[in-house]
PDB file of C-alpha atoms in Angstrom:
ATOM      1  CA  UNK A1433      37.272 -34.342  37.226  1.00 49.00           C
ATOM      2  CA  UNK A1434      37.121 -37.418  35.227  1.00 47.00           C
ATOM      3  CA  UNK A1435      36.873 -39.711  38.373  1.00 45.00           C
ATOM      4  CA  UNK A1436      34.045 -37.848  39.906  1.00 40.00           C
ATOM      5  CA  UNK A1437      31.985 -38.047  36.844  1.00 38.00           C
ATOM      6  CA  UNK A1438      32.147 -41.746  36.625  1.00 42.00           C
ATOM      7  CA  UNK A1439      31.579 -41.892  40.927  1.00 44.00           C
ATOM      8  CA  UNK A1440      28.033 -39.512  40.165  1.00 43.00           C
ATOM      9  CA  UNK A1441      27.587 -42.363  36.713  1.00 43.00           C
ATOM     10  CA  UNK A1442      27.588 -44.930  39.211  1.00 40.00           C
ATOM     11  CA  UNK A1443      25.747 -43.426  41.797  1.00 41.00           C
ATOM     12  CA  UNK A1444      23.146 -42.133  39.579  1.00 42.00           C
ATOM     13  CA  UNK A1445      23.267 -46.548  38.327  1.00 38.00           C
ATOM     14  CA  UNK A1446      22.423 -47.543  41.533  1.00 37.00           C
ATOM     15  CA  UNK A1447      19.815 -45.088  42.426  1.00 41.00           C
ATOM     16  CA  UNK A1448      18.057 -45.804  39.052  1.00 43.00           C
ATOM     17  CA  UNK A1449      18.263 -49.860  39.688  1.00 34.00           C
ATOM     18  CA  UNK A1450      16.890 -49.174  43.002  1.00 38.00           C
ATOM     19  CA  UNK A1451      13.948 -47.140  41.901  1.00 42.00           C
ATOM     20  CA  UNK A1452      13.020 -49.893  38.797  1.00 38.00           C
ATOM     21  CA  UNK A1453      13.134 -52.422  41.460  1.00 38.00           C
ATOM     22  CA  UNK A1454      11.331 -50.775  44.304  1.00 34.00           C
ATOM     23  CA  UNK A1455       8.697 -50.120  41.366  1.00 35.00           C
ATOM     24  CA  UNK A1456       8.451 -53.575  39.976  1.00 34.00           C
ATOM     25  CA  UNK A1457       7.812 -55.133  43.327  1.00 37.00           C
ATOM     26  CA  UNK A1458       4.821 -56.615  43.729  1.00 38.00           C
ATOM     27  CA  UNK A1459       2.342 -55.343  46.423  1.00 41.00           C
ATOM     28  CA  UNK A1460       0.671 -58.399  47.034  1.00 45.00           C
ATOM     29  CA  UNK A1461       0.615 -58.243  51.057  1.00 44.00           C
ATOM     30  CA  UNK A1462       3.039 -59.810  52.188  1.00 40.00           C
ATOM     31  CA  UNK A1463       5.562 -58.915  55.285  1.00 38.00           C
ATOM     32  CA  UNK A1464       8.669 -58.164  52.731  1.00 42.00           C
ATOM     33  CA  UNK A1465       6.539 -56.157  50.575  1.00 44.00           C
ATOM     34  CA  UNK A1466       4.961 -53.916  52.999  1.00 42.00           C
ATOM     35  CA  UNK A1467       8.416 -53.718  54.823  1.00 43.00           C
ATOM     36  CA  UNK A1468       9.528 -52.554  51.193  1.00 47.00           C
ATOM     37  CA  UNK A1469       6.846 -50.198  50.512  1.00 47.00           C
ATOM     38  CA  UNK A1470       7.366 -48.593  54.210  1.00 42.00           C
ATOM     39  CA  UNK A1471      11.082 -48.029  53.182  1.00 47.00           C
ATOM     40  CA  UNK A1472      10.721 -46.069  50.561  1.00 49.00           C
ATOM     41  CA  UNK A1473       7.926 -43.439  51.903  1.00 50.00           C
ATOM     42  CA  UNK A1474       9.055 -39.914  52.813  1.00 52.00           C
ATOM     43  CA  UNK A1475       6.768 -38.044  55.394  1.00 54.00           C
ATOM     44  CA  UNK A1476       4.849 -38.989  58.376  1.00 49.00           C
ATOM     45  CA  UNK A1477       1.267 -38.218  56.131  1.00 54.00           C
ATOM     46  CA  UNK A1478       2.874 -40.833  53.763  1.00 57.00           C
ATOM     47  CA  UNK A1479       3.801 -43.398  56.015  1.00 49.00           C
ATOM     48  CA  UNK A1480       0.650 -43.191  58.130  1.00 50.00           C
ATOM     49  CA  UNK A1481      -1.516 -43.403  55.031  1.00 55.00           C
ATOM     50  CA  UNK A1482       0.343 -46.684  53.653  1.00 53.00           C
ATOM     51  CA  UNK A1483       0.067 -48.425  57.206  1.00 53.00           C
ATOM     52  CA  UNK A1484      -3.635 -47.728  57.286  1.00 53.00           C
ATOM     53  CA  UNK A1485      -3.817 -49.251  53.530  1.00 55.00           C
ATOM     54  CA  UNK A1486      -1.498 -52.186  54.275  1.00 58.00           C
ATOM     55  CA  UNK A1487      -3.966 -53.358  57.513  1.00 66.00           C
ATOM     56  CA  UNK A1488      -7.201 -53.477  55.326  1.00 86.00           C
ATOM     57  CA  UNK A1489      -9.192 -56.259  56.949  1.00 92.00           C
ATOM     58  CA  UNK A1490     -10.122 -60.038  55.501  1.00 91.00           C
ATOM     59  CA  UNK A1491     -11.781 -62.769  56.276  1.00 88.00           C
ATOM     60  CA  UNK A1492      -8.905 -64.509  57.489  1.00 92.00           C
ATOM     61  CA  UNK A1493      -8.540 -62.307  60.761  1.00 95.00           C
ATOM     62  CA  UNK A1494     -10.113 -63.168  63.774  1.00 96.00           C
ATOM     63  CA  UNK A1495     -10.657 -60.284  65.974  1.00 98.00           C
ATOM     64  CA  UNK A1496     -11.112 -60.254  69.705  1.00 98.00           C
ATOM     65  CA  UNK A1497     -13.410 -58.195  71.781  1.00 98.00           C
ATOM     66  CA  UNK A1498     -11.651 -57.403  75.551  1.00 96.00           C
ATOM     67  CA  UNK A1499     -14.218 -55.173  78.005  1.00 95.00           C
ATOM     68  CA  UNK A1500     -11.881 -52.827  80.166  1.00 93.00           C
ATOM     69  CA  UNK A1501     -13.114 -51.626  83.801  1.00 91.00           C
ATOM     70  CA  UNK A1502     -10.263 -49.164  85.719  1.00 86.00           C
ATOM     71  CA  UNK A1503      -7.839 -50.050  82.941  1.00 86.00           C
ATOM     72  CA  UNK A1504      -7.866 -53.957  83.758  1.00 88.00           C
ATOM     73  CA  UNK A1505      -9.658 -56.726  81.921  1.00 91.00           C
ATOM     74  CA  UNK A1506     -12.942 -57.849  83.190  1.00 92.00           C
ATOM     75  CA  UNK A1507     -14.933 -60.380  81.728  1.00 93.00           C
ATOM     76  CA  UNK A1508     -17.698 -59.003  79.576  1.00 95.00           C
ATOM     77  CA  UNK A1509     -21.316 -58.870  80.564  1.00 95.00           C
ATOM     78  CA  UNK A1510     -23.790 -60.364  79.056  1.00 95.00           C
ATOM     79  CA  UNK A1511     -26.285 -58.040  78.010  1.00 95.00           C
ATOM     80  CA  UNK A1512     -22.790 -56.462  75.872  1.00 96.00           C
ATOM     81  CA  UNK A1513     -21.234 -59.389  74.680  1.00 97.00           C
ATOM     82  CA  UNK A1514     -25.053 -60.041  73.163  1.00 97.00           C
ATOM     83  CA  UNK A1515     -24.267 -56.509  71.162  1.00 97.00           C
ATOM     84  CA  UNK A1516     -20.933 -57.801  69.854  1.00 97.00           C
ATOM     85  CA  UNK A1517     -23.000 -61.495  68.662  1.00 97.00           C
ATOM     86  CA  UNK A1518     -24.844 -58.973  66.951  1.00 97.00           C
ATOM     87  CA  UNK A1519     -21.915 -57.124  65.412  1.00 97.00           C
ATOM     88  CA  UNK A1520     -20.408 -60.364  64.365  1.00 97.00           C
ATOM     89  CA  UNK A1521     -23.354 -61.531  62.692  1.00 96.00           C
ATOM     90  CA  UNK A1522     -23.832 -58.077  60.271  1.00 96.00           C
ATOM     91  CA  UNK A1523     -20.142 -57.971  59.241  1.00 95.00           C
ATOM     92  CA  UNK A1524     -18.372 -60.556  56.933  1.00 93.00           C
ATOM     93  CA  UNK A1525     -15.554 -61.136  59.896  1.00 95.00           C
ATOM     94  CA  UNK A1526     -14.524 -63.226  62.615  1.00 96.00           C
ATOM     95  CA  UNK A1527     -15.484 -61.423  65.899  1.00 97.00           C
ATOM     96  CA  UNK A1528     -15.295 -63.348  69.655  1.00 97.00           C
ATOM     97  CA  UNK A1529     -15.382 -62.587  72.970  1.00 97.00           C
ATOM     98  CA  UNK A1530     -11.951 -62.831  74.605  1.00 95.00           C
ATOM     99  CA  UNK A1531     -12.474 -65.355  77.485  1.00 91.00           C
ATOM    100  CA  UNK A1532     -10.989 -64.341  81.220  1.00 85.00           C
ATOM    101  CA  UNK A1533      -9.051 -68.081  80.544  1.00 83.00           C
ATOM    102  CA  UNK A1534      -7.543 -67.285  78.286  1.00 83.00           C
ATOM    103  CA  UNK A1535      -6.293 -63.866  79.457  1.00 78.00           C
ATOM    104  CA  UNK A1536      -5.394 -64.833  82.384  1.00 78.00           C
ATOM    105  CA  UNK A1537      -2.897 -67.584  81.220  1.00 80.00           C
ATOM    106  CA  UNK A1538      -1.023 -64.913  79.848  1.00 76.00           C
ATOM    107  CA  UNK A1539      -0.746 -62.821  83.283  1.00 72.00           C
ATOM    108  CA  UNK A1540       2.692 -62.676  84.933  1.00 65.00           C
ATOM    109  CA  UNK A1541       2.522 -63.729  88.222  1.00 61.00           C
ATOM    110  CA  UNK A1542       1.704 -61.050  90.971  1.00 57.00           C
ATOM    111  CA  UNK A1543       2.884 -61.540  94.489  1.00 54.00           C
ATOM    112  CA  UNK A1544      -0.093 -60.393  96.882  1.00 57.00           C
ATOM    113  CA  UNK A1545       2.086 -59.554  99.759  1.00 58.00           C
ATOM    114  CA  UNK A1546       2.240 -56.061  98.895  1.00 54.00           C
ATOM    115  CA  UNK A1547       4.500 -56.384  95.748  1.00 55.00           C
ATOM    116  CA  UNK A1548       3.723 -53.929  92.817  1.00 56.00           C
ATOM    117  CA  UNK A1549       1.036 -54.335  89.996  1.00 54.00           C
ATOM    118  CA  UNK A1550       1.738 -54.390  86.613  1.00 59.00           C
ATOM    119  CA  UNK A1551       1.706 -51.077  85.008  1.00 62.00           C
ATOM    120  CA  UNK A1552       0.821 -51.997  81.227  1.00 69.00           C
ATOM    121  CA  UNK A1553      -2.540 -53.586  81.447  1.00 85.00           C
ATOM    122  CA  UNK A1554      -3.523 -52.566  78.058  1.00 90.00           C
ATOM    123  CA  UNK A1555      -0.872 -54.255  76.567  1.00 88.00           C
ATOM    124  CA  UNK A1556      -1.174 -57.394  78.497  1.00 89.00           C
ATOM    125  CA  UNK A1557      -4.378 -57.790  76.856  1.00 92.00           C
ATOM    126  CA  UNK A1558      -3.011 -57.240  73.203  1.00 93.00           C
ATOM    127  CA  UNK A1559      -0.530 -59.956  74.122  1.00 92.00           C
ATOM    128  CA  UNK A1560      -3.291 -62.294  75.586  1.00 93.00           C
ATOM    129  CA  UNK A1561      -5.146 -61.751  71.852  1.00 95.00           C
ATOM    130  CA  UNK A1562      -2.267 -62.248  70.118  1.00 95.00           C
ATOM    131  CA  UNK A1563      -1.160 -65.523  71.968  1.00 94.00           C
ATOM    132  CA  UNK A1564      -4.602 -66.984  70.760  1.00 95.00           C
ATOM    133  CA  UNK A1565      -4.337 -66.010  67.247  1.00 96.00           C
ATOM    134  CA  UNK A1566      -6.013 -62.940  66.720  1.00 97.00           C
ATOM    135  CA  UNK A1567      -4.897 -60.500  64.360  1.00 96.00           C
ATOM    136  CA  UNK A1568      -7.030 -57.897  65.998  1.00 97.00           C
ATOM    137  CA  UNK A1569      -8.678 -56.678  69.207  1.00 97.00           C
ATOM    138  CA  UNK A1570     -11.452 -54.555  69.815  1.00 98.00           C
ATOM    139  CA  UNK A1571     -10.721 -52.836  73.278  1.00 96.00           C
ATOM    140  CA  UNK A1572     -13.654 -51.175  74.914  1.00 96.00           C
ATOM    141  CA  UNK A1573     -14.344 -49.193  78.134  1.00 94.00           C
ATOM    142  CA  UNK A1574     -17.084 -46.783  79.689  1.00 95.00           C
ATOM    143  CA  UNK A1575     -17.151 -44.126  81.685  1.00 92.00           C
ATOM    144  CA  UNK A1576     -13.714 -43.081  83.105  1.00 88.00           C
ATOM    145  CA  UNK A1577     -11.863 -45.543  80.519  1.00 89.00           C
ATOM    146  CA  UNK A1578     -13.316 -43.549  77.800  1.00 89.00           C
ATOM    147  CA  UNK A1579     -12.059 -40.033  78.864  1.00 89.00           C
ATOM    148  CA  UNK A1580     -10.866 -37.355  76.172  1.00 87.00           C
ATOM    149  CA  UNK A1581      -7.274 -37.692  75.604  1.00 84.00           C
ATOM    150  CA  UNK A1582      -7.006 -40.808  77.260  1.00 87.00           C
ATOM    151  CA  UNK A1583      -8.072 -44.388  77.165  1.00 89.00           C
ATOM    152  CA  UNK A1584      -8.511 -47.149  79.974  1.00 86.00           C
ATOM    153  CA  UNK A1585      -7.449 -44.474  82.505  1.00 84.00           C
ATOM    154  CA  UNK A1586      -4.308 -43.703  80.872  1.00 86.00           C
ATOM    155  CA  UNK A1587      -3.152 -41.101  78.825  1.00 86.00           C
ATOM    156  CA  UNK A1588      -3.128 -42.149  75.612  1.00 87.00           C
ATOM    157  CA  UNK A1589       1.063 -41.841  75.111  1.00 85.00           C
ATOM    158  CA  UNK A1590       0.559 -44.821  78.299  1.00 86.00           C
ATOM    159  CA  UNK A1591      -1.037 -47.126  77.161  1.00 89.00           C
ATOM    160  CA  UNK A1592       1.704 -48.307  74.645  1.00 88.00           C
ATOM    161  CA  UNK A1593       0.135 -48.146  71.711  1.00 92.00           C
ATOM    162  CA  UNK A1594       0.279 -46.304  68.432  1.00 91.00           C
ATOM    163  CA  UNK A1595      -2.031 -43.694  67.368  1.00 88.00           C
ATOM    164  CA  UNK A1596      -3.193 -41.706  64.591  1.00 80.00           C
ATOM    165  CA  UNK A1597      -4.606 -38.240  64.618  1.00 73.00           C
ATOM    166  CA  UNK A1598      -7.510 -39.083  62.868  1.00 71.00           C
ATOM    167  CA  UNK A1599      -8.422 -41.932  64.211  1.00 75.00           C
ATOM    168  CA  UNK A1600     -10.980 -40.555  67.022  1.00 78.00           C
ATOM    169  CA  UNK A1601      -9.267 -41.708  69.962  1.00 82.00           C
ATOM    170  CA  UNK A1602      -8.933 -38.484  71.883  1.00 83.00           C
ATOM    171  CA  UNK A1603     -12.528 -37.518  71.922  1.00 85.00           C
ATOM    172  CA  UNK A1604     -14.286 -38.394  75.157  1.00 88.00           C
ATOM    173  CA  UNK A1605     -17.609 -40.138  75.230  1.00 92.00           C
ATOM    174  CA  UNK A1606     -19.569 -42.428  77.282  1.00 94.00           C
ATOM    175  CA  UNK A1607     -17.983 -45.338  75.817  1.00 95.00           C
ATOM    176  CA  UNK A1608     -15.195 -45.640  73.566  1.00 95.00           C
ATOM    177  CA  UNK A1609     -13.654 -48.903  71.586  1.00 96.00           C
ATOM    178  CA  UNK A1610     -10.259 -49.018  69.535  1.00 95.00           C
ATOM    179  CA  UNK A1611      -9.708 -51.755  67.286  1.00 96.00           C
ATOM    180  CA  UNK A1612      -5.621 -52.475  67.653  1.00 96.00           C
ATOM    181  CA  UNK A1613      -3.445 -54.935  65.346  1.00 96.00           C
ATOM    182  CA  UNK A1614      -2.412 -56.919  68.172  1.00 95.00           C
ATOM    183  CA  UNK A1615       1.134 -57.761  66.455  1.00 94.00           C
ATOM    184  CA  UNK A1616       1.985 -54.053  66.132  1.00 94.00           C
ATOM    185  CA  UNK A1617       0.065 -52.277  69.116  1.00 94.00           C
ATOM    186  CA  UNK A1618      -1.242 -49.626  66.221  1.00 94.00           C
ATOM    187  CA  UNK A1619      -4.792 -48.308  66.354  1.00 94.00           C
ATOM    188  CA  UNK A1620      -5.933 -48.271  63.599  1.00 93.00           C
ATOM    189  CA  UNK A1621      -9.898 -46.695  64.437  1.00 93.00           C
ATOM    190  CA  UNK A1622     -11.758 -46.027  67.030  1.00 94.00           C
ATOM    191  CA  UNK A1623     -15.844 -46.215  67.615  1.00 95.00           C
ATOM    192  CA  UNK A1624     -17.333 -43.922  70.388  1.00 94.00           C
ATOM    193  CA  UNK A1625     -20.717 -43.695  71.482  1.00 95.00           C
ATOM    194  CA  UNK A1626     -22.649 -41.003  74.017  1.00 94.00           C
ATOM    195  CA  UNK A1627     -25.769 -43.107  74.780  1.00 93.00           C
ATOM    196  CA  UNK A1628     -24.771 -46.049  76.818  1.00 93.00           C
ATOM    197  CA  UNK A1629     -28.560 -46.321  78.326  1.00 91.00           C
ATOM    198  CA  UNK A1630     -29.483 -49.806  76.588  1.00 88.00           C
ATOM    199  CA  UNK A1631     -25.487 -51.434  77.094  1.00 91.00           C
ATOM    200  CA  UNK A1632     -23.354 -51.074  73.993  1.00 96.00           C
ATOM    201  CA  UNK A1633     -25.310 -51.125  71.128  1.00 96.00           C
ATOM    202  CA  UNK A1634     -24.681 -47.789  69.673  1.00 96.00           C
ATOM    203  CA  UNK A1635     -21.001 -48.783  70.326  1.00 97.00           C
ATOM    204  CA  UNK A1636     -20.856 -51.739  68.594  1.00 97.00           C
ATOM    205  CA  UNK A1637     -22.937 -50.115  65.362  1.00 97.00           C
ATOM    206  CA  UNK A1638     -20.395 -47.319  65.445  1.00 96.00           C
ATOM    207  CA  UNK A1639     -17.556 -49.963  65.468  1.00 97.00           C
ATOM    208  CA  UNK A1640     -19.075 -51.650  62.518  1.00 97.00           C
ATOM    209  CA  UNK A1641     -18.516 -48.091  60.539  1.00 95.00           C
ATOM    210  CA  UNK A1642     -15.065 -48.949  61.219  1.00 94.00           C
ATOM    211  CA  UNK A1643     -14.738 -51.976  60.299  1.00 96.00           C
ATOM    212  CA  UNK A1644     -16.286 -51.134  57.290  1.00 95.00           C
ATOM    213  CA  UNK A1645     -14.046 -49.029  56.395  1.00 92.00           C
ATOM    214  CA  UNK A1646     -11.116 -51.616  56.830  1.00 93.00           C
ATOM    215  CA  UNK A1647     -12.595 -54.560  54.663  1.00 88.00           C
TER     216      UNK A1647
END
């Protein structure tokens, strides 16, 4: 009896060192406190909610804007990437046009004699971003890459990244844009619009709601 009271003494020791410490560590942003925090949170509801509050945007991200067309890269028109200028201008971030250069570096080599494409497209492009130092990417798409329950013509569990319930990305639209961490592959919004008529414009305002919300 004796020696299992002092085992739950010592248990009940550790527990309570653990606890003071977990609560006296700092949550100033960095990668060991955030791994920290994640550790100690219970439920999916908790952990999603302290991942969303952990990728709060600054101004020392650079974000990347990548135009989908079938699922694949193109390079962006003109007319649109004038929309994004725009976008970059109103907000207090760092937004560019991913170049087709600098995408395509990144491509592993295809052999055109009838070999098999590369399945993951969407996360080519993440990899491409993250390669030139952005911390985020704005993928966009129209049309059939903006389908409900799916995104650059793949089902959303496809494309190989991370979503949230909330974030929007199911709904269908004429044009739909998810802003990804490209380190993780989470999505952490998504901006939608159903009037397409003048290029992106009502995209790239909608975008700027969520943007807003991360800064």
């Amino acid at each position: 009896m004796t020696k299992l009271l002092k085992t739950a003494a010592i248990a009940a020791l550790i527990t309570g060192f653990a606890n003071t410490a977990f609560a006296l560590t700092p949550h100033d942003g960095s990668a060991e406190a955030r791994q920290m925090e994640m550790q100690h949170v219970g439920s999916a509801e908790e952990r999603q909610e302290v991942s969303l509050r952990q990728d709060k945007l600054t101004r020392d991200d650079r974000i990347a804007v990548a135009r989908l067309d079938g699922g694949r890269f193109i390079a962006t028109p003109h007319d649109e990437e004038v929309d994004w200028t725009y976008l970059n201008k109103r907000v207090d971030l760092d937004i560019e046009i991913l170049s087709a250069g600098a995408h395509f570096k990144y491509l592993p080599e295809i052999d055109f004699q009838g070999a098999r494409d590369t399945d993951n497209k969407i996360d080519e492009i993440r990899l491409a971003a993250a390669n030139e130092g952005y911390s985020h990417v704005i993928l966009y798409g129209l049309d059939a890459d903006a389908y409900w329950a799916s995104f650059g013509g793949k089902a959303l569990s496809e494309t190989g990244l991370t979503f949230h319930e909330n974030c929007g990305s199911w709904d269908s639209a004429a044009a739909k844009a998810l802003l990804v961490n490209t380190h993780t592959g989470e999505v952490l919004g998504a901006a939608k619009a159903d009037d397409v008529t003048y290029n992106i414009g009502q995209l790239a305002d909608d975008m700027e709601r969520v943007l807003t919300t991360l800064t």
